[in-house]
Every structure is written in C-alpha cells, then in structure tokens.
mmCIF file of C-alpha atoms in Angstrom:
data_model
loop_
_atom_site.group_PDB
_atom_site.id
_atom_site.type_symbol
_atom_site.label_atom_id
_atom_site.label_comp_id
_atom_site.label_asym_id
_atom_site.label_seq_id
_atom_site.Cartn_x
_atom_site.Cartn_y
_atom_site.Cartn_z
ATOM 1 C CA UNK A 293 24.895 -0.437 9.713
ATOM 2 C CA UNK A 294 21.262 0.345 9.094
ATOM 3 C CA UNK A 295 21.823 1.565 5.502
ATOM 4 C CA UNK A 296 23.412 -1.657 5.225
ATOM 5 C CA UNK A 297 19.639 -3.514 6.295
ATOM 6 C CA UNK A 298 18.107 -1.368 4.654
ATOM 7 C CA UNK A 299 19.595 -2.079 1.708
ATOM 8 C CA UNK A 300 19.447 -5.297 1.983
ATOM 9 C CA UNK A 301 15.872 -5.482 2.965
ATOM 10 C CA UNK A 302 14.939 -3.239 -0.654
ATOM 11 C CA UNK A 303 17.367 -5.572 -2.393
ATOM 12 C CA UNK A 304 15.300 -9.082 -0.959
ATOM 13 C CA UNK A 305 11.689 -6.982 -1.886
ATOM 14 C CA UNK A 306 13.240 -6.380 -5.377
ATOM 15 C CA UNK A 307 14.280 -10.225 -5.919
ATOM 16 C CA UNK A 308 10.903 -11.225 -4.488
ATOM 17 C CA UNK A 309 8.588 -8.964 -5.982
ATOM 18 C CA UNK A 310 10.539 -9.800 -9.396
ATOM 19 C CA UNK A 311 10.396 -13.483 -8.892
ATOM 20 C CA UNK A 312 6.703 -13.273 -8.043
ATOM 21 C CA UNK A 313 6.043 -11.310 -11.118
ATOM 22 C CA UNK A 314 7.556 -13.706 -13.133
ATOM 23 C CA UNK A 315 6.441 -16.909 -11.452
ATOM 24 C CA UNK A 316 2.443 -15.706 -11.129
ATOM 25 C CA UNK A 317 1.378 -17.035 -14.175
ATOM 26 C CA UNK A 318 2.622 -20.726 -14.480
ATOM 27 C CA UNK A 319 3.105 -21.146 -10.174
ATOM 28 C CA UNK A 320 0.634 -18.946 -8.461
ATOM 29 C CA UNK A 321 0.374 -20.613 -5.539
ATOM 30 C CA UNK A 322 4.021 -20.925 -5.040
ATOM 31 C CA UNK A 323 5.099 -17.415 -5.799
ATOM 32 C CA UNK A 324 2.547 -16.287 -3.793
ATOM 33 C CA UNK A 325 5.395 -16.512 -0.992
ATOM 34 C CA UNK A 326 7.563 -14.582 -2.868
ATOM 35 C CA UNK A 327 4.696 -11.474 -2.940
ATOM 36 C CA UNK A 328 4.006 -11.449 0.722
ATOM 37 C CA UNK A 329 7.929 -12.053 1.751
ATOM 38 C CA UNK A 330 8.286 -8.782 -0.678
ATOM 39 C CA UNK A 331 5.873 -7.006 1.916
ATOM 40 C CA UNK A 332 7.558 -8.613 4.875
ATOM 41 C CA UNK A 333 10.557 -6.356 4.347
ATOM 42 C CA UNK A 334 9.716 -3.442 5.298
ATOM 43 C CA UNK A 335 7.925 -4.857 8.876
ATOM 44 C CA UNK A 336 11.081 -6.640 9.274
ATOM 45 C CA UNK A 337 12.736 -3.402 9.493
ATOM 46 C CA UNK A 338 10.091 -2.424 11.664
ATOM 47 C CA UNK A 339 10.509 -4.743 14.293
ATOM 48 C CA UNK A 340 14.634 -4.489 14.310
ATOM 49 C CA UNK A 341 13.686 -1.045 15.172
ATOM 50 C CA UNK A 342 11.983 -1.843 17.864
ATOM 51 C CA UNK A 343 14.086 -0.811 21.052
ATOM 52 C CA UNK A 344 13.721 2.758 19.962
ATOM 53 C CA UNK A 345 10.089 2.613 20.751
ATOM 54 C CA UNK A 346 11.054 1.419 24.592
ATOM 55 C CA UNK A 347 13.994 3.861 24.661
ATOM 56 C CA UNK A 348 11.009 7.024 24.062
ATOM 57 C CA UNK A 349 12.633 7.304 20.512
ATOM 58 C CA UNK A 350 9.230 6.179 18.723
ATOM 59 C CA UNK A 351 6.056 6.587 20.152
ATOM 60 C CA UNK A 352 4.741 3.145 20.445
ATOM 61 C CA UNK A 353 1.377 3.480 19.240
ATOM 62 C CA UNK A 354 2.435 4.805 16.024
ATOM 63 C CA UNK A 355 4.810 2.104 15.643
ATOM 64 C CA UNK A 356 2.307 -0.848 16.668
ATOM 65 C CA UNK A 357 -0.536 0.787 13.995
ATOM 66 C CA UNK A 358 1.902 0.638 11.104
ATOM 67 C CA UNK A 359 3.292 -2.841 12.292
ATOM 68 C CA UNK A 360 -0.063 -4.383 12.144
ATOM 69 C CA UNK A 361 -0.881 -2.311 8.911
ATOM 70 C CA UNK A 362 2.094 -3.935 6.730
ATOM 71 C CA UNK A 363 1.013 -7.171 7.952
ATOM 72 C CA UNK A 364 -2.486 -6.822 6.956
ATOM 73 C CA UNK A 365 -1.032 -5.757 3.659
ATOM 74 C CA UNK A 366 1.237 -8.778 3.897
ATOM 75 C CA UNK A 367 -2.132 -11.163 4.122
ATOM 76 C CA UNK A 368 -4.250 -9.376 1.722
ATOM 77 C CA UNK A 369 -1.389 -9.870 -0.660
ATOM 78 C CA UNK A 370 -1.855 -13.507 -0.562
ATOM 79 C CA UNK A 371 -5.764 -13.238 -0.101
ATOM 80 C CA UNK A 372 -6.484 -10.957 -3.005
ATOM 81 C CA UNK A 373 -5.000 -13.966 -5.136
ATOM 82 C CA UNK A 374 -7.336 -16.896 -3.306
ATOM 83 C CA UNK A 375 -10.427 -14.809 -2.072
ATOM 84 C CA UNK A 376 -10.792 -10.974 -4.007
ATOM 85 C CA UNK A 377 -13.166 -9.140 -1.613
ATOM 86 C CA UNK A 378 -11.705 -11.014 1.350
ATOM 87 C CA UNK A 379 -8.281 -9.746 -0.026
ATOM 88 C CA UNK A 380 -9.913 -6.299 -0.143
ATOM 89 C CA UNK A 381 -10.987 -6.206 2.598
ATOM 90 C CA UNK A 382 -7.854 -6.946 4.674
ATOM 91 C CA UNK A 383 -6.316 -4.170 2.444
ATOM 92 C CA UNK A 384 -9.072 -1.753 3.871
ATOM 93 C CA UNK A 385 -7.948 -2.933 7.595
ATOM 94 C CA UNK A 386 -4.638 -2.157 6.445
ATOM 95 C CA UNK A 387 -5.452 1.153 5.765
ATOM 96 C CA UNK A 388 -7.549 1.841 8.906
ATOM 97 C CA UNK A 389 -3.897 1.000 10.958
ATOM 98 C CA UNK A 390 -1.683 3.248 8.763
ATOM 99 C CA UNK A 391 -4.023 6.114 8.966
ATOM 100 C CA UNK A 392 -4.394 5.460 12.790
ATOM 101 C CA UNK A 393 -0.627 5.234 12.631
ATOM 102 C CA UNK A 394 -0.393 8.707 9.995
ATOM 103 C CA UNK A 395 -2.642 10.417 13.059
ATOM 104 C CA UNK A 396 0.838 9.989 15.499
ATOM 105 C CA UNK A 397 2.994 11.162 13.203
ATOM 106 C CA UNK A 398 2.430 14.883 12.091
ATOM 107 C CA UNK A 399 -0.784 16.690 12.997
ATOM 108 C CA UNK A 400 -2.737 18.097 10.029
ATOM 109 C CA UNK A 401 -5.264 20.615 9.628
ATOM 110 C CA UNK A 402 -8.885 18.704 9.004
ATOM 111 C CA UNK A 403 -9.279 20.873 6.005
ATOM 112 C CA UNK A 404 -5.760 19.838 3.777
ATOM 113 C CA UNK A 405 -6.680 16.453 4.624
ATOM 114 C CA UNK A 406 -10.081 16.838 3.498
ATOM 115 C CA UNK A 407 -8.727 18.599 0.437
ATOM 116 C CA UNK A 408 -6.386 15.721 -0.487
ATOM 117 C CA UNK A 409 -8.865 13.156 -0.018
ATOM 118 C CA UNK A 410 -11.573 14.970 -2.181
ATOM 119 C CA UNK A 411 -8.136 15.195 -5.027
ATOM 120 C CA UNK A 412 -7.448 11.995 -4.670
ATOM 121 C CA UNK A 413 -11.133 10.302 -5.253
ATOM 122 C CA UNK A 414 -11.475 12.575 -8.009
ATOM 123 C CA UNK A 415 -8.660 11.141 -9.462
ATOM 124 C CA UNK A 416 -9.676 7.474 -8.967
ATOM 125 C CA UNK A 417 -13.173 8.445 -10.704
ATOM 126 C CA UNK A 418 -11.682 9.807 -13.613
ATOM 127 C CA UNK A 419 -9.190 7.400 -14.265
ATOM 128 C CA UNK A 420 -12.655 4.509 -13.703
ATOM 129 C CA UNK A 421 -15.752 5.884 -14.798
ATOM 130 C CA UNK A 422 -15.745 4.084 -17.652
ATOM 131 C CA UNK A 423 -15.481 0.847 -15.720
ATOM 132 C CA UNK A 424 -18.804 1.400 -13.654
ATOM 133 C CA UNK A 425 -21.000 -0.365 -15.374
ATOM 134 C CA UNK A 426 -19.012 -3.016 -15.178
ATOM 135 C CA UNK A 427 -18.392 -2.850 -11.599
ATOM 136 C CA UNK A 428 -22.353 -2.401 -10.861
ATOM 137 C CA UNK A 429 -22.941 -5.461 -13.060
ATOM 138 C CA UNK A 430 -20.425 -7.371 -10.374
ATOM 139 C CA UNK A 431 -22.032 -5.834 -7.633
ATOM 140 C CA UNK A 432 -18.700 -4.304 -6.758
ATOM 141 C CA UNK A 433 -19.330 -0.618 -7.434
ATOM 142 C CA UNK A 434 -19.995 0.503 -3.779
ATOM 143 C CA UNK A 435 -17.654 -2.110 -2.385
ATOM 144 C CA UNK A 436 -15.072 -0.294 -4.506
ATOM 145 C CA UNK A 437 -16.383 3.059 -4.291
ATOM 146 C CA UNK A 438 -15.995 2.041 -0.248
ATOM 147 C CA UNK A 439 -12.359 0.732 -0.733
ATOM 148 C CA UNK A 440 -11.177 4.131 -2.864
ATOM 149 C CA UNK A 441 -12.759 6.174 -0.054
ATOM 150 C CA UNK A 442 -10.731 4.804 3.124
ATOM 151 C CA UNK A 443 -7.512 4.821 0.258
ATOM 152 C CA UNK A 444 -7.856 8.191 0.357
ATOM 153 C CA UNK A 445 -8.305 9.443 3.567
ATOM 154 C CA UNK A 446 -5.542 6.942 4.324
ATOM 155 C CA UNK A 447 -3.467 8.803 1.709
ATOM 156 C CA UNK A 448 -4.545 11.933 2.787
ATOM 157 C CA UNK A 449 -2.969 11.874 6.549
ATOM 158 C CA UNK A 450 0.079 10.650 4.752
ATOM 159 C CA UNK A 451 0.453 13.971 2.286
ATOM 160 C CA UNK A 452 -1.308 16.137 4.732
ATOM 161 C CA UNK A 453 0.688 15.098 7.780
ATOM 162 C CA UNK A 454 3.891 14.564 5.775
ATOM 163 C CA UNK A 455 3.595 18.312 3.995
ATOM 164 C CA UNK A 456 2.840 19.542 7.180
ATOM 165 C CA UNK A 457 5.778 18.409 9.424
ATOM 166 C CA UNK A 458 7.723 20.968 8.243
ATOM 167 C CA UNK A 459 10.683 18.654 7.455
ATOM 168 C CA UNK A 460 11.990 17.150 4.627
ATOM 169 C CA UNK A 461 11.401 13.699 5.979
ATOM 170 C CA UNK A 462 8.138 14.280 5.435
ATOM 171 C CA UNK A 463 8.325 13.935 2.135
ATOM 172 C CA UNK A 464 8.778 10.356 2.757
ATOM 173 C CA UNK A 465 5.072 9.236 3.846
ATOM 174 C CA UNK A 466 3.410 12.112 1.486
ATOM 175 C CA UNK A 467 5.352 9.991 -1.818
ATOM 176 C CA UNK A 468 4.079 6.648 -0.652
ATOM 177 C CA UNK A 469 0.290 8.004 -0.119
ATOM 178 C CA UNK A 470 0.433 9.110 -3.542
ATOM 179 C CA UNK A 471 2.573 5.846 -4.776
ATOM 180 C CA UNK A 472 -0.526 3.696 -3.214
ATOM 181 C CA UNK A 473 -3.467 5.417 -4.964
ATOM 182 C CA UNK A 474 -1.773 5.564 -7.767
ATOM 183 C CA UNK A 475 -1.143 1.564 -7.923
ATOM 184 C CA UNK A 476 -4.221 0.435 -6.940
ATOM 185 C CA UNK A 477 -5.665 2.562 -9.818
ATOM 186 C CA UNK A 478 -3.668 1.239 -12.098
ATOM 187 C CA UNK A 479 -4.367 -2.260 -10.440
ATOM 188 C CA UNK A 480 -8.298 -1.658 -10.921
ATOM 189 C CA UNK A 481 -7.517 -0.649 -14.857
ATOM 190 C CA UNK A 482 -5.436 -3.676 -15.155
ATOM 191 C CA UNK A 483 -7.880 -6.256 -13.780
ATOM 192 C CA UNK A 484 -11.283 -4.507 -15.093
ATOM 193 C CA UNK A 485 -10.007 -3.164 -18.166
ATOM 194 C CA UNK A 486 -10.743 -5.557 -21.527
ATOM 195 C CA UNK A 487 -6.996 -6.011 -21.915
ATOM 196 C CA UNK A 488 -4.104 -6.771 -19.383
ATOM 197 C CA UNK A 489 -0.814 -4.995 -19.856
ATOM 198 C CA UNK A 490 2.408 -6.831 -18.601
ATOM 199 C CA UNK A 491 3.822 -3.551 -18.259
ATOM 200 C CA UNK A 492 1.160 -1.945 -16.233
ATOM 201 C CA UNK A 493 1.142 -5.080 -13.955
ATOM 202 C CA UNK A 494 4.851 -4.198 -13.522
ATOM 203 C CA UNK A 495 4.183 -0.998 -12.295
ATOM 204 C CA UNK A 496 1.383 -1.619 -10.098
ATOM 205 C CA UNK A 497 3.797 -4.270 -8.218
ATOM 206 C CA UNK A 498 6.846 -1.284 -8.150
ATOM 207 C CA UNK A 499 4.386 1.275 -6.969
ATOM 208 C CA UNK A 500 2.890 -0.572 -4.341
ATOM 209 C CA UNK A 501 5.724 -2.347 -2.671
ATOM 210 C CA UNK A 502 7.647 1.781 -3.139
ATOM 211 C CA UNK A 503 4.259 2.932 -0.750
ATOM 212 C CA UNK A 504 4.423 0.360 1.927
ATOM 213 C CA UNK A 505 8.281 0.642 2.194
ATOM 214 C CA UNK A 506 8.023 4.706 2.467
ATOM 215 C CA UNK A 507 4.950 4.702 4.780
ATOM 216 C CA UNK A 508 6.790 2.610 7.019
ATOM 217 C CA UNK A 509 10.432 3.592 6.835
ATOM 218 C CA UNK A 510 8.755 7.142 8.581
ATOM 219 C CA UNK A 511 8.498 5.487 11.406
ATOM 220 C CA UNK A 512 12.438 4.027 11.563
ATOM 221 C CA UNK A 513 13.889 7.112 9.260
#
C-alpha cells in the first residue's frame, strides 16, 4: 500500500512538474500551481506518515524540520517566479530546516561535512566564475555567494550523514544533496547565462523536484 502512494505521489509530481514546464511561458501565473503542487508531493507523503512519529517510529523533530523545509520550498517555488530574492530567500529557510532536520538523522563527523561543503562550493565557483561580474553588477554576488554557502552545508549533512549511517538507505539523502546543488547550478547558468536552454531548464526542474522527494522520503523510507 505505500508503494502504491508513493507511486502515485511521483506520478502527480511528474504530471505537474511537466505541465508547469510546458505552461510557464504563455500562463505563468496559472502553472505556477502546477510547480508548487509538484513540491507538495512529497510533504503529502510526509504528513500520511505521520502516526509513526507518535508511535516512537520517527523522531518528531526530524520529521517537523523537513515538513516545514518542503513547504518553504513549496513557497519559494511560487515566490522565485513573483519576487527573486524573496524567493531566495525562502529557499535559504528551506535549507536551514532540512539541515536542522539532516542533524537527527545520522551523526557526522564535523570534518566530512566540512569536506563536502568546501567540494561542493568549489564546484558552484567553477561552474560561475564567469558570471561574477555580472552578479556584482546586480548587486547579487554576496547574496548568492550567501545562498551557495547554506546549499552546501545543507548538502553536506545530507552526504555526510547519509555516507555515514552505515546503511544503504543512506544513500537516499546523500543523492538528493548532490541532486540540489547540482540544479540550482544549473538554474544560476540558465538564468545568468546570455542564452537559455529548454533542455537545461528541463533538467533543473527533474533535478530539483528528484532532491526534495529523496531528502524527504528518508524520513518515511
């Protein structure tokens, strides 16, 4: 039965995420419902799992960190359309919850997560340099350099804790840390960059709804 919602729930972010992508351009306001009811999914599974967290099964603050976080996802998704930086940062709350959530989960030594963080914002500035000047001419290059940083140490607890739980569950969290940086990269190349691909737009959207689905189906799985 909960393959069966689950399922269900992946099939509903697939329709919605597709319908959004298709919809963005001539209806934005309008398929901006089908984005956030994409994100909904997986915090709908969240909440049916609910009586595990009374029954001891789920430590409750873990759950209730990751709750709010997919929400906060859920609103930035619609803000980062209306207001950017307002929609950014929401998306930085977001990732203040799942890392408080990622801290419940698996314990992880200080120094891995340090290490992944350090990997992962090394990444981010290779993949943007290029882009700086245009981001200092916005006056977003320290807003954004401020955004990448909580990413990663966001990302971090998820490979750090994940690797380090010693199951293979916890490959599930550590794939949708790395599934989130690399969207939101590709997301900052799409919307800085002088040209916008269709096809990299795609992937951002598959990427991103993959990480929030994975980071939260820890806490059910």
């Amino acid at each position: 039965m909960e393959s069966y919602h689950e399922m269900a729930a992946v099939g509903v972010m697939v329709v919605s995420g597709t319908t959004y992508f298709l919809l963005k351009k001539k209806h934005k306001t309008g398929s901006l419902f089908f984005k956030a009811l994409a994100t909904f999914m997986p915090a709908l599974l969240l909440l049916r799992s609910y009586p595990s967290v009374g029954a001891g099964e789920i430590p409750e603050m873990e759950f209730l960190c990751t709750l709010t976080a997919v929400f906060l996802y859920m609103a930035a998704d619609v803000l980062l359309e209306c207001r950017f930086i307002a929609g950014v940062v929401c998306f930085d709350m977001g990732h203040i919850f799942m890392a408080a959530g990622l801290l419940q989960y698996a314990s992880a030594s200080p120094v891995w997560c340090l290490v992944w963080a350090v990997l992962f914002l090394a990444a981010a500035c290779a993949a943007l340099h290029r882009y700086f000047h245009r981001l200092r001419a916005k006056k977003l290059l320290y807003p954004g350099a401020a955004y990448v940083t909580v990413l990663s140490v966001m990302a971090s607890f998820a490979v750090a804790g994940g690797l380090n739980s010693g199951e293979t569950s916890g490959l599930i969290p550590a794939l949708g840390g790395v599934c989130f940086v690399v969207s939101d990269i590709l997301l900052a190349v799409n919307r800085i960059g002088r040209k916008r691909s269709k096809a990299r737009g795609a992937a951002v959207l598959i990427l991103y709804y993959l990480s929030v689905y994975l980071l939260a189906m820890r806490v059910w799985n």
